[in-house]
Amino acid sequence: MTDFASITPRLAEQAIELPSWAFGNSGTRFKVFGTPGTPRTPQEKIADAAQVNKFTALSPTVALHIPWDKVDDYAALRDYAQSLGVDLGTINSNTFQDDDYKFGSLTHVDPKIRQKAIDHHFECIDIMNQTGSRDLKIWLADGTNYPGQGDIRGRQDRLADSLQKIYARIGDEQRLVLEYKFFEPAFYHTDVPDWGTSYVQVLALGDKAMVCLDTGHHAPGTNIEFIVAQLLRLGKLGSFDFNSRFYADDDLIVGAADPFQLFRILYEVIRGGGYGADSGVAFMLDQCHNVEDKIPGQIRSVLNVQEMTARALLVDGEALTAAQDAGDVLGANGILMDAFYTDVRPALAEWRESRGLDGDPFAAYAASGYQAKIAADRVGGTQAGWGA
Amino acid sequence: MTDFASITPRLAEQAIELPSWAFGNSGTRFKVFGTPGTPRTPQEKIADAAQVNKFTALSPTVALHIPWDKVDDYAALRDYAQSLGVDLGTINSNTFQDDDYKFGSLTHVDPKIRQKAIDHHFECIDIMNQTGSRDLKIWLADGTNYPGQGDIRGRQDRLADSLQKIYARIGDEQRLVLEYKFFEPAFYHTDVPDWGTSYVQVLALGDKAMVCLDTGHHAPGTNIEFIVAQLLRLGKLGSFDFNSRFYADDDLIVGAADPFQLFRILYEVIRGGGYGADSGVAFMLDQCHNVEDKIPGQIRSVLNVQEMTARALLVDGEALTAAQDAGDVLGANGILMDAFYTDVRPALAEWRESRGLDGDPFAAYAASGYQAKIAADRVGGTQAGWGA
Amino acid sequence: MTDFASITPRLAEQAIELPSWAFGNSGTRFKVFGTPGTPRTPQEKIADAAQVNKFTALSPTVALHIPWDKVDDYAALRDYAQSLGVDLGTINSNTFQDDDYKFGSLTHVDPKIRQKAIDHHFECIDIMNQTGSRDLKIWLADGTNYPGQGDIRGRQDRLADSLQKIYARIGDEQRLVLEYKFFEPAFYHTDVPDWGTSYVQVLALGDKAMVCLDTGHHAPGTNIEFIVAQLLRLGKLGSFDFNSRFYADDDLIVGAADPFQLFRILYEVIRGGGYGADSGVAFMLDQCHNVEDKIPGQIRSVLNVQEMTARALLVDGEALTAAQDAGDVLGANGILMDAFYTDVRPALAEWRESRGLDGDPFAAYAASGYQAKIAADRVGGTQAGWGA
Amino acid sequence: MTDFASITPRLAEQAIELPSWAFGNSGTRFKVFGTPGTPRTPQEKIADAAQVNKFTALSPTVALHIPWDKVDDYAALRDYAQSLGVDLGTINSNTFQDDDYKFGSLTHVDPKIRQKAIDHHFECIDIMNQTGSRDLKIWLADGTNYPGQGDIRGRQDRLADSLQKIYARIGDEQRLVLEYKFFEPAFYHTDVPDWGTSYVQVLALGDKAMVCLDTGHHAPGTNIEFIVAQLLRLGKLGSFDFNSRFYADDDLIVGAADPFQLFRILYEVIRGGGYGADSGVAFMLDQCHNVEDKIPGQIRSVLNVQEMTARALLVDGEALTAAQDAGDVLGANGILMDAFYTDVRPALAEWRESRGLDGDPFAAYAASGYQAKIAADRVGGTQAGWGA
């Protein structure tokens, strides 16, 4: 197995963007539970995100969701973030919470509603220009609930047309990233249900359009690392939304449901050249902390990704290739498992300390008193959630 | 195939309970769309439900959900319902929307919270005594999101204990019906995830405890009609919550996603003695009309059940048994399919007319002007939804 | 709804290719049951296939599987087929039953084994030149059983290279059709697991390379008609392998498990221009009659496709579009369901009779005495199966 | 976390039965690959199984499959096994490979075929009396492929009747263990598809009848550890068939597909009192080494179970309960994960050496020369597989 010391330069490259909305309340259609200390404003969300980076040095940027994170002055918001040691990242559009979008947004039969949805993306690009964001991420909730409700083919054509209009506004240093999702909120068909659909749509747009892979948006049993390898091969893997799932789009902490799957995904990321700043692949969390504390939940998440990345970097690639080429099934599998079963936590703690961090970020945050402080300070106002 | 005329007496026995909440707004965690005319009160929900029965003669009762349908005077509510030609049915408890239930209700580690949940069921039984309802239906949202979060075994034991206390209050003519659900809102484990668990829990309670089968609450690929046959064989099928699904608990219109599955389920119901007033099996809808009109959605639903019941009744049982016994695979399958592919709609329309109904209840409702009237009348107030 | 008379010209265009192997024995890894009358030779398989066409006029061609259907003289085999009223169709390659292919064929790390697999396809193309077949269908069993066993990315690259070599031999009037499959016989990863992978591979090859969609080769819950619509939109739907499934690759009679799904698929085929001789989309069965009689099983299958095609043709497209554009969810769904619930069997029987066929091909075949004749005649020899 | 030294007494209790058939060839319906050295006789299978125990001290018994392992003299076979340091274990019946069972065995409509299947189990019990086996394991392949093919209810009743007759012959110290399976070889319905069905059937039999849980026989997404906890709570968990799966009944090496799931299962086994000789729960492998070497595959398998058992034993139960009771979601989950992420391999190697074993059984076997010896010796004859 590769030596831990030799992988620390690569580990130092790691950056995992945090979603502002992970710090607000979330839940299911049945109930959203509130918690003391939940942010009320974009600023408070960013302050919480900065705590994650303070203790882990893993999350230098925060993604915004428009309109949930709308402010009057994005330059000021950026300054504020930078003053806390983080920067603003991906801008996420939202075309699923306006009554006009009941039957679609970029795919709607009515050109006026399509234009409204396109205009919303223009607004997002304007914000990107102010925040200095590189990526516009589009997750499309469009779809239908009943066979016959919509014209699947027509909707796909209209989607292509709408995306083309948005893409035309994307700046030279910017990218459009299109996310796919198997189902929900639509239950019969989703207009971008799989990587194939996202791929053909972004391929038609051009080089600045890429696929976003959310680890929770696949059919049961899907081999996600295969998709990672394929998209890297095609040069079209733009970003990850990390989370985990047992059933549907559970949005649990990344690595919580199937840590071995996360390991395999990260192994293919590295093997395919998708790791590191130059790769062009953005790593991001997209999770819902419905019943657990949010800041510690995010800390656990970035640590999970870091620990699994370390394990994946430890794989002895040369030995693996030799075993694969020899048809040594158990040997090859054993080389992979050897890295997975290695406990990287002590070495990571030591390395963190060598960089001036606490060896145990989770405990250090808990001891910091921040949680008690925000619970005491953030009284009144409306706690942030998926509506704000 | 059996003659249509010979099955009309059986069809006349059909009764499908409507859920009051189907007339309120519903949606996903992403968005709940409102609609003009949505009820603001339990009375308005009942009025809408009565429309379904008026045009179909299929839905003589309305299920209530407590606390969503709490009123001061249940006797008056019952009188009101009866004045509209319907009666009150099953009482559904709710232990998932109070902050105290974040980590469980009947299974909670804290005896005070368990008692609160038990007391809520006592309140439901009190209401049943006023409404004359037979069934107390318990759908338990309890579960955990992360491995280790709870003690699966301890929770099961506490559930048994809590149910025992509730069951002790169930009257001689009343029943406790325990619903199971594969997942959601909990994403790692659900305390009553499958028919087996519901069965062992109600078996421990006694004769007045039964299983509720919601057609949308199973793992992908589950053969639901097998469970129907098994529960009827064991004498423990208490009720159905009808709806349909492509993916998770989609709560679509019953029969919309897989009409052939609905046919197979109804065939096993009939074959196993679960059809008709004396069977003790209650038929109920449990659906979410997220994007379609609610009253027409309910009309379509009861018609779907009626049409499939007619098809299932048409199966030539004698010929089927002969083919089965002869090992004639294609012959036996063909006999079943022959009934399924028969278009029963014209005969049903004729039969409806013979009973003083409109042959096309869906069109008749649309022509009635009721929808326009409620849209005009129900202005102001708060539209009913899953929170009220 | 559209008038039945108006759709008969379209129905007359229907042609569904039969797989020669459907007439041989098949089963599971647990057991293959034999049956009296099972063919021993390619000629006998073709004779059986010709029976299906004789009674239905729906299956003018028979697909061959190499090496199962190897003969010395393909011209003679073609003459024989034509003498029975059918022609030879698609040639299917086989790179999964030779010991050399244990760890892959077109993707193998060893260039000699890859070349062997490529050579096999050259042989298939030679046969196509003799049989006059248009399509070379490649279903690739390649994949791995354990994480780490193979290099997913390297295998994909080698696949592309191998396909390129095969494609270079494809004649001007020929096509290469690449099938995808979610899993089995490989259980960790499959080298062509989804439509996206098949699409990117054939896109890289050129205009004469197309995707084959087998209806049983998807993850649970996959919306197959969406894929149909997408591939038709992209101009890359080459052919269908029809069958049905409840769980995995069950290979049951098409339409047996979910007739409504078959209807939706055929509706999208028609709506997207994939129906009819000029469409370039080939319809084929790919089934296993493990426990039912094979010839009647094939007859039932082509009738199922015909009946569902008729229903799909009956959809009132104009009314549907109007309802879709109006956001009338229940109306649009109702228009689709109206066609689905229509019993087209009497009209089809009548139409068949008008064309000189028996109205009930299933019964007519049973009455023909063919089954008894082959059971009596085909004594001795080795019954055909997946090994021959 | 619990100290490793404190768990070694518990680890010493571990015993994992090996299936004789794991040493024979297996594959899929597409192909069974042979390997040099594959056993030709029950004796050679036992000799191979003894190798696994020799290097791991984890597998003191070997399960037999009748008729695959039929011999004239079972006492001699037992003596032979004991001479190699192992004993004979569970007897597995087989009612899926005889032509008579095409449409069922214990559930068949024909009483003569049912009796034949019952008689086969009587024969198995006779063998148990000679081998000294405690458990008769029944996995029933019965089911149907098409709706209508069989009478689901009637089959269940006949199954109950047949099992009653078999159970009546079970000796005082013997047990009947009934396995369930979601699907395959039947594709529409399986007569014992889920734990609930197995449970109600064995409950009706009596105290000596138990449920067998095969980890690969569940619907996608099923929470298996919940079933473990439930069956232990009900006192009806008789045995495990360990293996792993990504898709269907893949029969891969236990722990290979989802090691964290194996950990959770073993944690619930221990927490519920199902671990250790006195627990009455039998641990067994049931796997197919289709592409990997068989003896090393079995060694890897028992080591995987041992390593995960060690991790599960390391969970700090007291701390976990405290965190659970405090509603500390992340803390409780963290305690579980801490044990899972611990690398127990060095401590296990050391402990093995203290018991006179090689620290690395996998490498020690490879170095032993046994594989080369059997490859050279076992020439001629028919390699064992699922047919023999």
mmCIF file of C-alpha atoms in Angstrom, chain B residues 44-242:
data_model
loop_
_atom_site.group_PDB
_atom_site.id
_atom_site.type_symbol
_atom_site.label_atom_id
_atom_site.label_comp_id
_atom_site.label_asym_id
_atom_site.label_seq_id
_atom_site.Cartn_x
_atom_site.Cartn_y
_atom_site.Cartn_z
ATOM 1 C CA GLU B 44 -65.658 21.704 3.779
ATOM 2 C CA LYS B 45 -63.551 18.581 3.315
ATOM 3 C CA ILE B 46 -66.577 16.455 4.121
ATOM 4 C CA ALA B 47 -68.709 18.452 1.733
ATOM 5 C CA ASP B 48 -66.215 17.744 -1.033
ATOM 6 C CA ALA B 49 -66.064 14.068 -0.134
ATOM 7 C CA ALA B 50 -69.838 13.945 -0.302
ATOM 8 C CA GLN B 51 -69.633 15.104 -3.910
ATOM 9 C CA VAL B 52 -67.599 12.036 -4.772
ATOM 10 C CA ASN B 53 -70.239 9.815 -3.257
ATOM 11 C CA LYS B 54 -73.058 11.769 -4.854
ATOM 12 C CA PHE B 55 -71.779 11.016 -8.334
ATOM 13 C CA THR B 56 -70.396 7.523 -7.777
ATOM 14 C CA ALA B 57 -72.338 5.968 -4.878
ATOM 15 C CA LEU B 58 -69.027 4.343 -4.010
ATOM 16 C CA SER B 59 -67.731 6.326 -1.056
ATOM 17 C CA PRO B 60 -70.215 6.367 1.804
ATOM 18 C CA THR B 61 -67.679 7.268 4.496
ATOM 19 C CA VAL B 62 -64.932 9.795 5.171
ATOM 20 C CA ALA B 63 -61.862 9.124 7.285
ATOM 21 C CA LEU B 64 -60.670 11.800 9.694
ATOM 22 C CA HIS B 65 -57.149 12.682 10.709
ATOM 23 C CA ILE B 66 -56.551 13.953 14.218
ATOM 24 C CA PRO B 67 -55.556 16.718 14.918
ATOM 25 C CA TRP B 68 -56.042 17.970 11.360
ATOM 26 C CA ASP B 69 -59.788 17.401 11.614
ATOM 27 C CA LYS B 70 -60.314 18.330 15.234
ATOM 28 C CA VAL B 71 -63.641 19.977 15.965
ATOM 29 C CA ASP B 72 -65.411 20.902 19.161
ATOM 30 C CA ASP B 73 -68.457 18.812 18.494
ATOM 31 C CA TYR B 74 -68.010 15.485 16.719
ATOM 32 C CA ALA B 75 -71.678 14.584 17.019
ATOM 33 C CA ALA B 76 -72.472 17.729 15.091
ATOM 34 C CA LEU B 77 -69.839 16.898 12.531
ATOM 35 C CA ARG B 78 -71.349 13.464 12.115
ATOM 36 C CA ASP B 79 -74.807 14.968 11.727
ATOM 37 C CA TYR B 80 -73.432 17.301 9.115
ATOM 38 C CA ALA B 81 -71.839 14.464 7.208
ATOM 39 C CA GLN B 82 -74.996 12.392 7.330
ATOM 40 C CA SER B 83 -76.978 15.350 6.066
ATOM 41 C CA LEU B 84 -74.758 15.174 2.979
ATOM 42 C CA GLY B 85 -75.262 11.442 2.574
ATOM 43 C CA VAL B 86 -71.983 10.225 4.026
ATOM 44 C CA ASP B 87 -70.815 9.016 7.397
ATOM 45 C CA LEU B 88 -67.602 9.381 9.350
ATOM 46 C CA GLY B 89 -65.184 6.481 9.154
ATOM 47 C CA THR B 90 -61.732 5.579 10.343
ATOM 48 C CA ILE B 91 -59.930 7.825 12.792
ATOM 49 C CA ASN B 92 -56.260 8.313 11.925
ATOM 50 C CA SER B 93 -53.830 9.330 14.620
ATOM 51 C CA ASN B 94 -50.847 11.625 14.103
ATOM 52 C CA THR B 95 -47.642 11.343 16.088
ATOM 53 C CA PHE B 96 -45.272 12.887 13.589
ATOM 54 C CA GLN B 97 -45.885 16.618 13.661
ATOM 55 C CA ASP B 98 -45.209 17.532 17.246
ATOM 56 C CA ASP B 99 -41.672 18.602 18.122
ATOM 57 C CA ASP B 100 -41.641 16.071 20.955
ATOM 58 C CA TYR B 101 -41.744 13.245 18.407
ATOM 59 C CA LYS B 102 -38.496 14.136 16.669
ATOM 60 C CA PHE B 103 -36.912 10.910 17.893
ATOM 61 C CA GLY B 104 -40.006 8.747 18.149
ATOM 62 C CA SER B 105 -43.468 8.570 19.663
ATOM 63 C CA LEU B 106 -44.767 5.154 20.734
ATOM 64 C CA THR B 107 -41.158 3.936 20.577
ATOM 65 C CA HIS B 108 -39.459 6.906 22.257
ATOM 66 C CA VAL B 109 -36.923 6.184 25.005
ATOM 67 C CA ASP B 110 -38.585 8.749 27.250
ATOM 68 C CA PRO B 111 -41.667 7.298 28.988
ATOM 69 C CA LYS B 112 -43.244 10.755 29.194
ATOM 70 C CA ILE B 113 -43.205 11.156 25.436
ATOM 71 C CA ARG B 114 -44.487 7.633 24.932
ATOM 72 C CA GLN B 115 -47.326 8.426 27.308
ATOM 73 C CA LYS B 116 -48.077 11.594 25.389
ATOM 74 C CA ALA B 117 -48.361 9.553 22.217
ATOM 75 C CA ILE B 118 -50.500 6.957 23.968
ATOM 76 C CA ASP B 119 -52.721 9.696 25.340
ATOM 77 C CA HIS B 120 -53.165 11.025 21.837
ATOM 78 C CA HIS B 121 -54.520 7.638 20.841
ATOM 79 C CA PHE B 122 -56.824 7.642 23.847
ATOM 80 C CA GLU B 123 -58.123 10.949 22.572
ATOM 81 C CA CYS B 124 -58.653 9.363 19.168
ATOM 82 C CA ILE B 125 -60.618 6.541 20.770
ATOM 83 C CA ASP B 126 -62.738 9.098 22.577
ATOM 84 C CA ILE B 127 -63.443 10.704 19.238
ATOM 85 C CA MET B 128 -64.284 7.307 17.745
ATOM 86 C CA ASN B 129 -66.839 6.842 20.477
ATOM 87 C CA GLN B 130 -68.470 10.083 19.406
ATOM 88 C CA THR B 131 -68.229 9.576 15.680
ATOM 89 C CA GLY B 132 -69.231 5.914 15.821
ATOM 90 C CA SER B 133 -66.053 4.945 13.991
ATOM 91 C CA ARG B 134 -64.987 1.348 14.006
ATOM 92 C CA ASP B 135 -61.287 1.646 13.190
ATOM 93 C CA LEU B 136 -58.370 3.422 14.814
ATOM 94 C CA LYS B 137 -55.628 3.493 12.247
ATOM 95 C CA ILE B 138 -52.055 3.919 13.376
ATOM 96 C CA TRP B 139 -49.419 4.836 10.899
ATOM 97 C CA LEU B 140 -46.215 5.294 12.814
ATOM 98 C CA ALA B 141 -43.601 7.661 11.405
ATOM 99 C CA ASP B 142 -41.115 6.448 14.017
ATOM 100 C CA GLY B 143 -37.689 5.413 12.842
ATOM 101 C CA THR B 144 -34.119 6.638 12.628
ATOM 102 C CA ASN B 145 -31.964 8.267 9.982
ATOM 103 C CA TYR B 146 -28.540 6.921 10.933
ATOM 104 C CA PRO B 147 -27.199 3.524 11.989
ATOM 105 C CA GLY B 148 -26.690 3.595 15.720
ATOM 106 C CA GLN B 149 -29.084 6.494 16.271
ATOM 107 C CA GLY B 150 -31.551 4.239 18.036
ATOM 108 C CA ASP B 151 -31.781 0.773 19.518
ATOM 109 C CA ILE B 152 -33.861 -1.087 16.945
ATOM 110 C CA ARG B 153 -34.696 -3.889 19.321
ATOM 111 C CA GLY B 154 -35.519 -1.682 22.288
ATOM 112 C CA ARG B 155 -37.779 0.442 20.117
ATOM 113 C CA GLN B 156 -39.683 -2.639 18.981
ATOM 114 C CA ASP B 157 -40.226 -3.727 22.557
ATOM 115 C CA ARG B 158 -41.416 -0.278 23.565
ATOM 116 C CA LEU B 159 -43.740 -0.209 20.577
ATOM 117 C CA ALA B 160 -45.300 -3.483 21.712
ATOM 118 C CA ASP B 161 -45.801 -2.061 25.172
ATOM 119 C CA SER B 162 -47.344 1.196 23.933
ATOM 120 C CA LEU B 163 -49.669 -0.605 21.547
ATOM 121 C CA GLN B 164 -50.798 -2.870 24.370
ATOM 122 C CA LYS B 165 -51.857 0.152 26.397
ATOM 123 C CA ILE B 166 -53.789 1.625 23.468
ATOM 124 C CA TYR B 167 -55.364 -1.684 22.605
ATOM 125 C CA ALA B 168 -56.684 -2.032 26.147
ATOM 126 C CA ARG B 169 -58.962 0.936 25.478
ATOM 127 C CA ILE B 170 -60.296 -0.317 22.163
ATOM 128 C CA GLY B 171 -64.028 -1.011 22.491
ATOM 129 C CA ASP B 172 -65.669 -4.330 21.749
ATOM 130 C CA GLU B 173 -66.895 -3.180 18.367
ATOM 131 C CA GLN B 174 -63.747 -1.286 17.539
ATOM 132 C CA ARG B 175 -60.448 -2.273 15.962
ATOM 133 C CA LEU B 176 -56.849 -1.114 16.017
ATOM 134 C CA VAL B 177 -55.312 -1.211 12.549
ATOM 135 C CA LEU B 178 -51.525 -0.961 12.241
ATOM 136 C CA GLU B 179 -50.042 0.304 9.005
ATOM 137 C CA TYR B 180 -46.541 -0.513 7.835
ATOM 138 C CA LYS B 181 -44.257 1.550 5.654
ATOM 139 C CA PHE B 182 -40.946 0.730 4.018
ATOM 140 C CA PHE B 183 -39.353 4.150 4.578
ATOM 141 C CA GLU B 184 -40.032 7.903 4.888
ATOM 142 C CA PRO B 185 -39.944 10.098 6.852
ATOM 143 C CA ALA B 186 -37.205 7.978 8.445
ATOM 144 C CA PHE B 187 -34.404 6.957 6.108
ATOM 145 C CA TYR B 188 -32.324 4.344 7.875
ATOM 146 C CA HIS B 189 -34.900 2.252 9.687
ATOM 147 C CA THR B 190 -38.633 2.372 10.178
ATOM 148 C CA ASP B 191 -40.147 0.790 13.277
ATOM 149 C CA VAL B 192 -42.956 -0.894 11.337
ATOM 150 C CA PRO B 193 -41.391 -1.369 7.900
ATOM 151 C CA ASP B 194 -43.166 -4.461 6.563
ATOM 152 C CA TRP B 195 -46.222 -6.653 6.839
ATOM 153 C CA GLY B 196 -44.334 -9.148 8.963
ATOM 154 C CA THR B 197 -43.655 -6.578 11.661
ATOM 155 C CA SER B 198 -47.183 -5.257 11.610
ATOM 156 C CA TYR B 199 -48.463 -8.823 11.783
ATOM 157 C CA VAL B 200 -46.365 -9.877 14.779
ATOM 158 C CA GLN B 201 -47.327 -6.716 16.625
ATOM 159 C CA VAL B 202 -51.070 -7.094 16.057
ATOM 160 C CA LEU B 203 -50.922 -10.826 16.691
ATOM 161 C CA ALA B 204 -49.558 -10.045 20.146
ATOM 162 C CA LEU B 205 -52.437 -7.659 20.785
ATOM 163 C CA GLY B 206 -55.457 -9.800 20.008
ATOM 164 C CA ASP B 207 -58.412 -10.315 17.742
ATOM 165 C CA LYS B 208 -59.360 -6.682 17.424
ATOM 166 C CA ALA B 209 -55.957 -5.712 16.042
ATOM 167 C CA MET B 210 -55.359 -5.970 12.327
ATOM 168 C CA VAL B 211 -52.858 -5.056 9.629
ATOM 169 C CA CYS B 212 -53.348 -2.119 7.263
ATOM 170 C CA LEU B 213 -51.829 -2.539 3.807
ATOM 171 C CA ASP B 214 -50.972 0.694 1.993
ATOM 172 C CA THR B 215 -50.282 -0.227 -1.607
ATOM 173 C CA GLY B 216 -47.483 2.353 -1.869
ATOM 174 C CA HIS B 217 -45.452 1.228 1.144
ATOM 175 C CA HIS B 218 -43.330 -1.592 -0.201
ATOM 176 C CA ALA B 219 -39.853 -2.204 -1.505
ATOM 177 C CA PRO B 220 -39.401 -2.114 -5.294
ATOM 178 C CA GLY B 221 -40.602 -5.333 -6.884
ATOM 179 C CA THR B 222 -42.652 -6.540 -3.938
ATOM 180 C CA ASN B 223 -45.508 -8.850 -4.922
ATOM 181 C CA ILE B 224 -48.304 -7.103 -3.061
ATOM 182 C CA GLU B 225 -51.066 -9.523 -3.997
ATOM 183 C CA PHE B 226 -49.080 -12.258 -2.284
ATOM 184 C CA ILE B 227 -49.202 -10.269 0.948
ATOM 185 C CA VAL B 228 -52.935 -9.770 0.450
ATOM 186 C CA ALA B 229 -53.424 -13.511 0.053
ATOM 187 C CA GLN B 230 -51.236 -14.269 3.054
ATOM 188 C CA LEU B 231 -52.921 -11.768 5.385
ATOM 189 C CA LEU B 232 -56.365 -12.981 4.374
ATOM 190 C CA ARG B 233 -55.214 -16.530 5.015
ATOM 191 C CA LEU B 234 -54.061 -15.472 8.459
ATOM 192 C CA GLY B 235 -57.277 -13.538 9.123
ATOM 193 C CA LYS B 236 -55.374 -10.323 9.743
ATOM 194 C CA LEU B 237 -56.035 -8.059 6.780
ATOM 195 C CA GLY B 238 -57.869 -5.136 8.336
ATOM 196 C CA SER B 239 -57.784 -2.477 5.691
ATOM 197 C CA PHE B 240 -56.302 -1.075 2.536
ATOM 198 C CA ASP B 241 -54.868 2.340 1.874
ATOM 199 C CA PHE B 242 -55.090 2.564 -1.894
#
